[in-house]
Amino acid sequence: MDKQGGEARRITIHTPEDFAGARRAGQLAAACLDMITAHVKPGVTTAELDQLCHDYMRDHGAVPATLGYRGYTASSCISINHVVCHGIPGERVLAEGDILNIDVTALLDGWHGDTSRMYTVGEVATRARLLIEVTHEAMMRGIAAARPGKHFGDIGHAIQSYAEKHRFSIVRDFCGHGIGRNFHEPPNVLHFGKPGEGPRLAPGMFFTIEPMVNAGRPEVKILDDGWTAVTRDRSLSAQFEHMVGITETGCEVFTLSPAGLHKPPYA
Ligand code: MF3
Ligand code: CO
Ligand code: CO
């Protein structure tokens, strides 16, 4: 096997026109998360938040890519407290002290835009606030490592070393992914690793960085609904997700918040 490995050859290299398509989809997904911010408050159900995301995407000419994806039937994933990811919106009512991730993927003119953020309901515990802060910074350090010549292992290492320095743990069972005309495509983007490992980054690659960080142990289990992933030790979990495209000099973050609502507190 050559130094690029088998995987690098299967990573799509996108054109400047493709960047324009991904940028529009990413900005729409990010604007949807901006829109939902004011609705995250005690008493609202996650199904109501999901409906708002659905209508926002539809009203802007997009389709929620999760609708009908592998049997999933909602327009968002909403993961509260010890839910790691893929929480299914429903009758759960948000309460003071909850922390939650809302993850949306817009499909606009053939391009996917995938992003998620943490939200807080009223006053939340100090440790929950720290977990959210560290998870966001871990993602941003991963993004800072995303430039030509670097390897995917450099991204994973940047994320893992920062989270573990704070004695939190990185979930191993889920990863970021290539994205573009397809929702999920090669490569798997691990949120842990060693410098220099994995495929080399090259201009035109599109992928997500979406670390899940647990306050306790890293192990997860999937509930009987087949989707909801929770921490085995029921510790809190946090996640942020951005979608990036590698440029000649670094990367473009397609999913930056148009309103500047990058992380809580948003008020
Ligand atoms: N948006 C998630 C991701 O970041 C995927 C959700 S798939 C679903 O990759 F089917 F659970 F919605
Ligand atoms: Co994703
Ligand atoms: Co997502």
CSV table of C-alpha atoms and ligand atoms in Angstrom, one decimal:
chain,number,residue,atom,x,y,z
A,1,MET,CA,0.0,0.0,0.0
A,2,ASP,CA,1.3,3.5,-0.8
A,3,LYS,CA,1.6,6.1,1.8
A,4,GLN,CA,-1.8,7.6,1.0
A,5,GLY,CA,-3.4,4.4,2.0
A,6,GLY,CA,-6.5,3.0,0.3
A,7,GLU,CA,-8.9,5.5,1.9
A,8,ALA,CA,-7.4,8.8,0.6
A,9,ARG,CA,-8.1,7.8,-3.0
A,10,ARG,CA,-11.8,7.4,-2.2
A,11,ILE,CA,-12.2,10.9,-0.7
A,12,THR,CA,-14.1,13.2,-3.2
A,13,ILE,CA,-12.1,16.3,-4.3
A,14,HIS,CA,-14.6,19.2,-4.9
A,15,THR,CA,-14.5,22.1,-7.3
A,16,PRO,CA,-15.0,25.8,-6.6
A,17,GLU,CA,-18.6,25.5,-7.8
A,18,ASP,CA,-19.0,22.7,-5.4
A,19,PHE,CA,-17.8,24.9,-2.6
A,20,ALA,CA,-20.5,27.4,-3.5
A,21,GLY,CA,-23.2,24.7,-3.2
A,22,ALA,CA,-21.9,23.4,0.1
A,23,ARG,CA,-21.6,26.9,1.4
A,24,ARG,CA,-25.3,27.6,0.7
A,25,ALA,CA,-26.4,24.4,2.3
A,26,GLY,CA,-24.1,24.9,5.3
A,27,GLN,CA,-25.3,28.4,5.9
A,28,LEU,CA,-28.9,27.4,5.7
A,29,ALA,CA,-28.4,24.7,8.3
A,30,ALA,CA,-26.5,27.2,10.5
A,31,ALA,CA,-29.3,29.7,10.1
A,32,CYS,CA,-31.8,27.1,11.2
A,33,LEU,CA,-29.9,26.6,14.4
A,34,ASP,CA,-29.8,30.4,14.9
A,35,MET,CA,-33.6,30.4,14.4
A,36,ILE,CA,-34.2,27.7,17.0
A,37,THR,CA,-32.2,29.5,19.7
A,38,ALA,CA,-35.1,31.6,21.0
A,39,HIS,CA,-37.4,28.6,21.1
A,40,VAL,CA,-35.2,26.6,23.5
A,41,LYS,CA,-36.9,27.2,26.9
A,42,PRO,CA,-38.7,25.4,29.7
A,43,GLY,CA,-42.0,23.9,28.6
A,44,VAL,CA,-41.3,23.3,24.9
A,45,THR,CA,-41.3,19.7,23.6
A,46,THR,CA,-38.5,18.4,21.4
A,47,ALA,CA,-41.2,17.6,18.8
A,48,GLU,CA,-42.1,21.2,18.6
A,49,LEU,CA,-38.5,22.2,18.1
A,50,ASP,CA,-38.2,19.6,15.4
A,51,GLN,CA,-41.3,20.9,13.6
A,52,LEU,CA,-39.8,24.4,13.6
A,53,CYS,CA,-36.6,23.1,12.0
A,54,HIS,CA,-38.6,21.2,9.5
A,55,ASP,CA,-40.7,24.2,8.5
A,56,TYR,CA,-37.6,26.5,8.4
A,57,MET,CA,-35.8,24.3,6.0
A,58,ARG,CA,-38.8,23.7,3.8
A,59,ASP,CA,-39.6,27.5,3.7
A,60,HIS,CA,-36.0,28.1,2.5
A,61,GLY,CA,-36.1,25.6,-0.4
A,62,ALA,CA,-34.4,22.7,1.4
A,63,VAL,CA,-35.3,19.3,2.6
A,64,PRO,CA,-34.2,17.9,6.1
A,65,ALA,CA,-31.8,15.2,5.0
A,66,THR,CA,-32.6,13.1,8.0
A,67,LEU,CA,-36.2,12.6,7.0
A,68,GLY,CA,-36.4,9.0,5.8
A,69,TYR,CA,-32.7,8.5,6.2
A,70,ARG,CA,-32.2,4.8,7.1
A,71,GLY,CA,-35.6,4.8,8.6
A,72,TYR,CA,-35.2,7.9,10.7
A,73,THR,CA,-38.4,10.0,10.6
A,74,ALA,CA,-37.6,13.4,12.1
A,75,SER,CA,-36.0,16.6,10.8
A,76,SER,CA,-33.4,16.9,13.5
A,77,CYS,CA,-31.7,15.0,16.3
A,78,ILE,CA,-32.2,16.4,19.8
A,79,SER,CA,-30.0,14.9,22.4
A,80,ILE,CA,-30.6,15.9,26.0
A,81,ASN,CA,-28.2,15.5,29.0
A,82,HIS,CA,-26.8,12.0,29.0
A,83,VAL,CA,-28.0,11.4,25.4
A,84,VAL,CA,-24.8,11.3,23.3
A,85,CYS,CA,-26.4,11.7,19.8
A,86,HIS,CA,-29.4,10.7,17.6
A,87,GLY,CA,-32.0,11.6,20.2
A,88,ILE,CA,-35.4,11.3,18.5
A,89,PRO,CA,-37.7,14.4,19.0
A,90,GLY,CA,-40.9,13.6,20.8
A,91,GLU,CA,-43.0,14.5,23.8
A,92,ARG,CA,-40.1,15.2,26.1
A,93,VAL,CA,-40.6,18.7,27.7
A,94,LEU,CA,-37.5,20.8,28.2
A,95,ALA,CA,-36.8,21.7,31.8
A,96,GLU,CA,-34.6,24.2,33.7
A,97,GLY,CA,-31.1,22.8,33.9
A,98,ASP,CA,-31.2,20.7,30.8
A,99,ILE,CA,-28.4,20.8,28.3
A,100,LEU,CA,-29.1,19.6,24.7
A,101,ASN,CA,-27.6,19.2,21.3
A,102,ILE,CA,-29.7,20.1,18.2
A,103,ASP,CA,-28.3,18.6,15.0
A,104,VAL,CA,-29.8,19.5,11.6
A,105,THR,CA,-28.8,18.6,8.0
A,106,ALA,CA,-30.2,20.6,5.2
A,107,LEU,CA,-30.3,19.2,1.6
A,108,LEU,CA,-30.3,22.2,-0.7
A,109,ASP,CA,-29.9,22.0,-4.5
A,110,GLY,CA,-28.2,18.7,-4.2
A,111,TRP,CA,-25.8,19.7,-1.4
A,112,HIS,CA,-25.8,18.7,2.3
A,113,GLY,CA,-25.2,21.1,5.1
A,114,ASP,CA,-24.7,19.4,8.5
A,115,THR,CA,-24.2,21.2,11.8
A,116,SER,CA,-25.1,21.0,15.5
A,117,ARG,CA,-24.8,23.1,18.6
A,118,MET,CA,-25.4,22.8,22.4
A,119,TYR,CA,-28.2,24.8,24.0
A,120,THR,CA,-28.9,25.4,27.7
A,121,VAL,CA,-32.3,25.7,29.4
A,122,GLY,CA,-32.2,28.4,32.1
A,123,GLU,CA,-29.5,28.0,34.7
A,124,VAL,CA,-27.3,24.9,34.2
A,125,ALA,CA,-24.7,23.3,36.5
A,126,THR,CA,-21.2,24.6,36.5
A,127,ARG,CA,-19.8,21.2,35.4
A,128,ALA,CA,-22.3,21.1,32.5
A,129,ARG,CA,-21.2,24.6,31.4
A,130,LEU,CA,-17.6,23.5,31.5
A,131,LEU,CA,-18.3,20.4,29.5
A,132,ILE,CA,-20.0,22.5,26.8
A,133,GLU,CA,-17.1,25.0,26.7
A,134,VAL,CA,-14.4,22.2,26.5
A,135,THR,CA,-16.4,20.4,23.7
A,136,HIS,CA,-16.6,23.6,21.6
A,137,GLU,CA,-13.0,24.4,22.1
A,138,ALA,CA,-12.0,20.8,21.2
A,139,MET,CA,-13.9,21.1,18.0
A,140,MET,CA,-12.3,24.4,17.2
A,141,ARG,CA,-8.8,23.0,17.8
A,142,GLY,CA,-9.7,20.1,15.4
A,143,ILE,CA,-10.8,22.7,12.8
A,144,ALA,CA,-7.5,24.6,13.3
A,145,ALA,CA,-5.6,21.4,12.4
A,146,ALA,CA,-7.6,21.0,9.2
A,147,ARG,CA,-5.4,22.2,6.4
A,148,PRO,CA,-3.5,20.8,3.4
A,149,GLY,CA,-0.5,18.5,4.3
A,150,LYS,CA,-2.0,17.6,7.7
A,151,HIS,CA,-3.4,14.2,8.4
A,152,PHE,CA,-6.8,13.2,9.8
A,153,GLY,CA,-4.9,11.9,12.8
A,154,ASP,CA,-3.7,15.4,13.5
A,155,ILE,CA,-7.4,16.6,13.8
A,156,GLY,CA,-8.3,13.7,16.1
A,157,HIS,CA,-5.2,14.2,18.3
A,158,ALA,CA,-6.0,18.0,18.7
A,159,ILE,CA,-9.5,17.2,19.8
A,160,GLN,CA,-8.7,14.2,22.1
A,161,SER,CA,-5.7,15.8,23.8
A,162,TYR,CA,-7.7,18.9,24.7
A,163,ALA,CA,-10.8,17.0,26.0
A,164,GLU,CA,-8.7,14.6,28.0
A,165,LYS,CA,-6.6,17.4,29.5
A,166,HIS,CA,-9.8,18.5,31.2
A,167,ARG,CA,-10.4,14.8,32.3
A,168,PHE,CA,-13.4,14.4,30.0
A,169,SER,CA,-13.6,11.5,27.5
A,170,ILE,CA,-14.1,11.2,23.7
A,171,VAL,CA,-16.8,8.9,22.4
A,172,ARG,CA,-15.3,6.3,20.1
A,173,ASP,CA,-18.5,4.9,18.6
A,174,PHE,CA,-19.4,7.8,16.4
A,175,CYS,CA,-17.3,9.9,14.1
A,176,GLY,CA,-17.3,12.8,11.6
A,177,HIS,CA,-17.7,12.0,7.9
A,178,GLY,CA,-17.1,13.0,4.4
A,179,ILE,CA,-20.1,14.9,3.1
A,180,GLY,CA,-21.2,16.8,-0.1
A,181,ARG,CA,-23.7,15.4,-2.6
A,182,ASN,CA,-24.0,12.5,-0.2
A,183,PHE,CA,-24.9,12.9,3.5
A,184,HIS,CA,-22.3,10.4,4.6
A,185,GLU,CA,-19.3,9.3,2.5
A,186,PRO,CA,-15.6,8.5,3.1
A,187,PRO,CA,-13.6,9.2,5.2
A,188,ASN,CA,-14.5,8.5,8.8
A,189,VAL,CA,-13.2,11.5,10.8
A,190,LEU,CA,-12.1,10.2,14.1
A,191,HIS,CA,-12.1,12.5,17.1
A,192,PHE,CA,-9.1,10.8,18.6
A,193,GLY,CA,-5.8,9.7,17.2
A,194,LYS,CA,-2.1,10.3,16.7
A,195,PRO,CA,-0.4,13.0,14.7
A,196,GLY,CA,0.5,11.9,11.2
A,197,GLU,CA,-1.9,9.0,11.2
A,198,GLY,CA,-4.6,8.5,8.6
A,199,PRO,CA,-5.1,10.0,5.1
A,200,ARG,CA,-3.4,13.3,4.2
A,201,LEU,CA,-5.7,16.3,3.9
A,202,ALA,CA,-6.0,17.9,0.4
A,203,PRO,CA,-7.8,20.9,-1.0
A,204,GLY,CA,-11.3,20.1,-2.1
A,205,MET,CA,-12.1,17.6,0.7
A,206,PHE,CA,-15.4,18.2,2.5
A,207,PHE,CA,-16.1,16.7,5.9
A,208,THR,CA,-17.6,17.2,9.3
A,209,ILE,CA,-15.9,17.5,12.7
A,210,GLU,CA,-18.4,16.6,15.4
A,211,PRO,CA,-16.8,15.5,18.6
A,212,MET,CA,-19.0,13.9,21.3
A,213,VAL,CA,-17.4,14.5,24.8
A,214,ASN,CA,-18.6,12.8,27.9
A,215,ALA,CA,-18.2,14.1,31.5
A,216,GLY,CA,-17.6,10.5,32.6
A,217,ARG,CA,-16.6,7.3,30.8
A,218,PRO,CA,-16.6,7.1,27.0
A,219,GLU,CA,-18.8,4.0,26.6
A,220,VAL,CA,-22.3,4.4,25.0
A,221,LYS,CA,-25.2,2.1,24.5
A,222,ILE,CA,-28.1,2.3,22.0
A,223,LEU,CA,-31.7,2.3,23.3
A,224,ASP,CA,-34.4,0.0,22.1
A,225,ASP,CA,-35.6,2.6,19.6
A,226,GLY,CA,-32.5,1.7,17.6
A,227,TRP,CA,-31.2,5.3,17.4
A,228,THR,CA,-30.8,7.0,20.8
A,229,ALA,CA,-27.2,6.7,22.0
A,230,VAL,CA,-26.7,7.3,25.8
A,231,THR,CA,-23.7,7.3,28.1
A,232,ARG,CA,-23.5,3.9,29.8
A,233,ASP,CA,-22.6,5.6,33.1
A,234,ARG,CA,-25.4,8.2,32.5
A,235,SER,CA,-22.9,11.0,32.7
A,236,LEU,CA,-23.5,14.2,30.7
A,237,SER,CA,-22.5,14.3,27.1
A,238,ALA,CA,-21.9,17.3,24.8
A,239,GLN,CA,-21.4,17.7,21.0
A,240,PHE,CA,-20.8,20.4,18.5
A,241,GLU,CA,-20.6,19.9,14.7
A,242,HIS,CA,-19.2,22.0,11.9
A,243,MET,CA,-18.8,21.1,8.2
A,244,VAL,CA,-15.6,22.3,6.5
A,245,GLY,CA,-14.0,22.3,3.1
A,246,ILE,CA,-10.2,22.2,2.7
A,247,THR,CA,-8.8,25.1,0.8
A,248,GLU,CA,-5.2,25.8,-0.5
A,249,THR,CA,-4.3,27.4,2.8
A,250,GLY,CA,-6.6,26.1,5.5
A,251,CYS,CA,-10.3,25.4,5.6
A,252,GLU,CA,-13.6,27.1,5.1
A,253,VAL,CA,-16.2,26.5,7.8
A,254,PHE,CA,-19.4,26.2,5.8
A,255,THR,CA,-21.6,26.2,8.9
A,256,LEU,CA,-20.5,29.3,10.9
A,257,SER,CA,-23.5,30.9,12.6
A,258,PRO,CA,-24.7,33.9,10.5
A,259,ALA,CA,-25.9,35.5,13.7
A,260,GLY,CA,-22.7,34.8,15.7
A,261,LEU,CA,-24.4,32.3,18.0
A,262,HIS,CA,-21.4,29.9,18.2
A,263,LYS,CA,-21.9,28.5,21.7
A,264,PRO,CA,-23.9,29.2,24.9
A,265,PRO,CA,-24.7,31.4,26.6
A,266,TYR,CA,-26.6,32.9,23.6
A,267,ALA,CA,-28.5,35.6,25.5
B,1,MF3,N1,-26.7,14.7,11.5
B,1,MF3,C1,-26.1,13.5,12.0
B,1,MF3,C2,-24.6,13.6,11.6
B,1,MF3,O1,-24.0,14.5,12.1
B,1,MF3,C3,-26.7,12.3,11.4
B,1,MF3,C4,-28.0,12.0,11.8
B,1,MF3,S1,-28.6,10.6,11.0
B,1,MF3,C5,-30.1,10.4,11.6
B,1,MF3,O2,-24.0,12.8,10.9
B,1,MF3,F1,-30.7,9.6,10.9
B,1,MF3,F2,-30.0,10.0,12.9
B,1,MF3,F3,-30.8,11.6,11.6
B,2,CO,CO,-22.5,14.8,10.7
B,3,CO,CO,-25.1,16.3,12.1
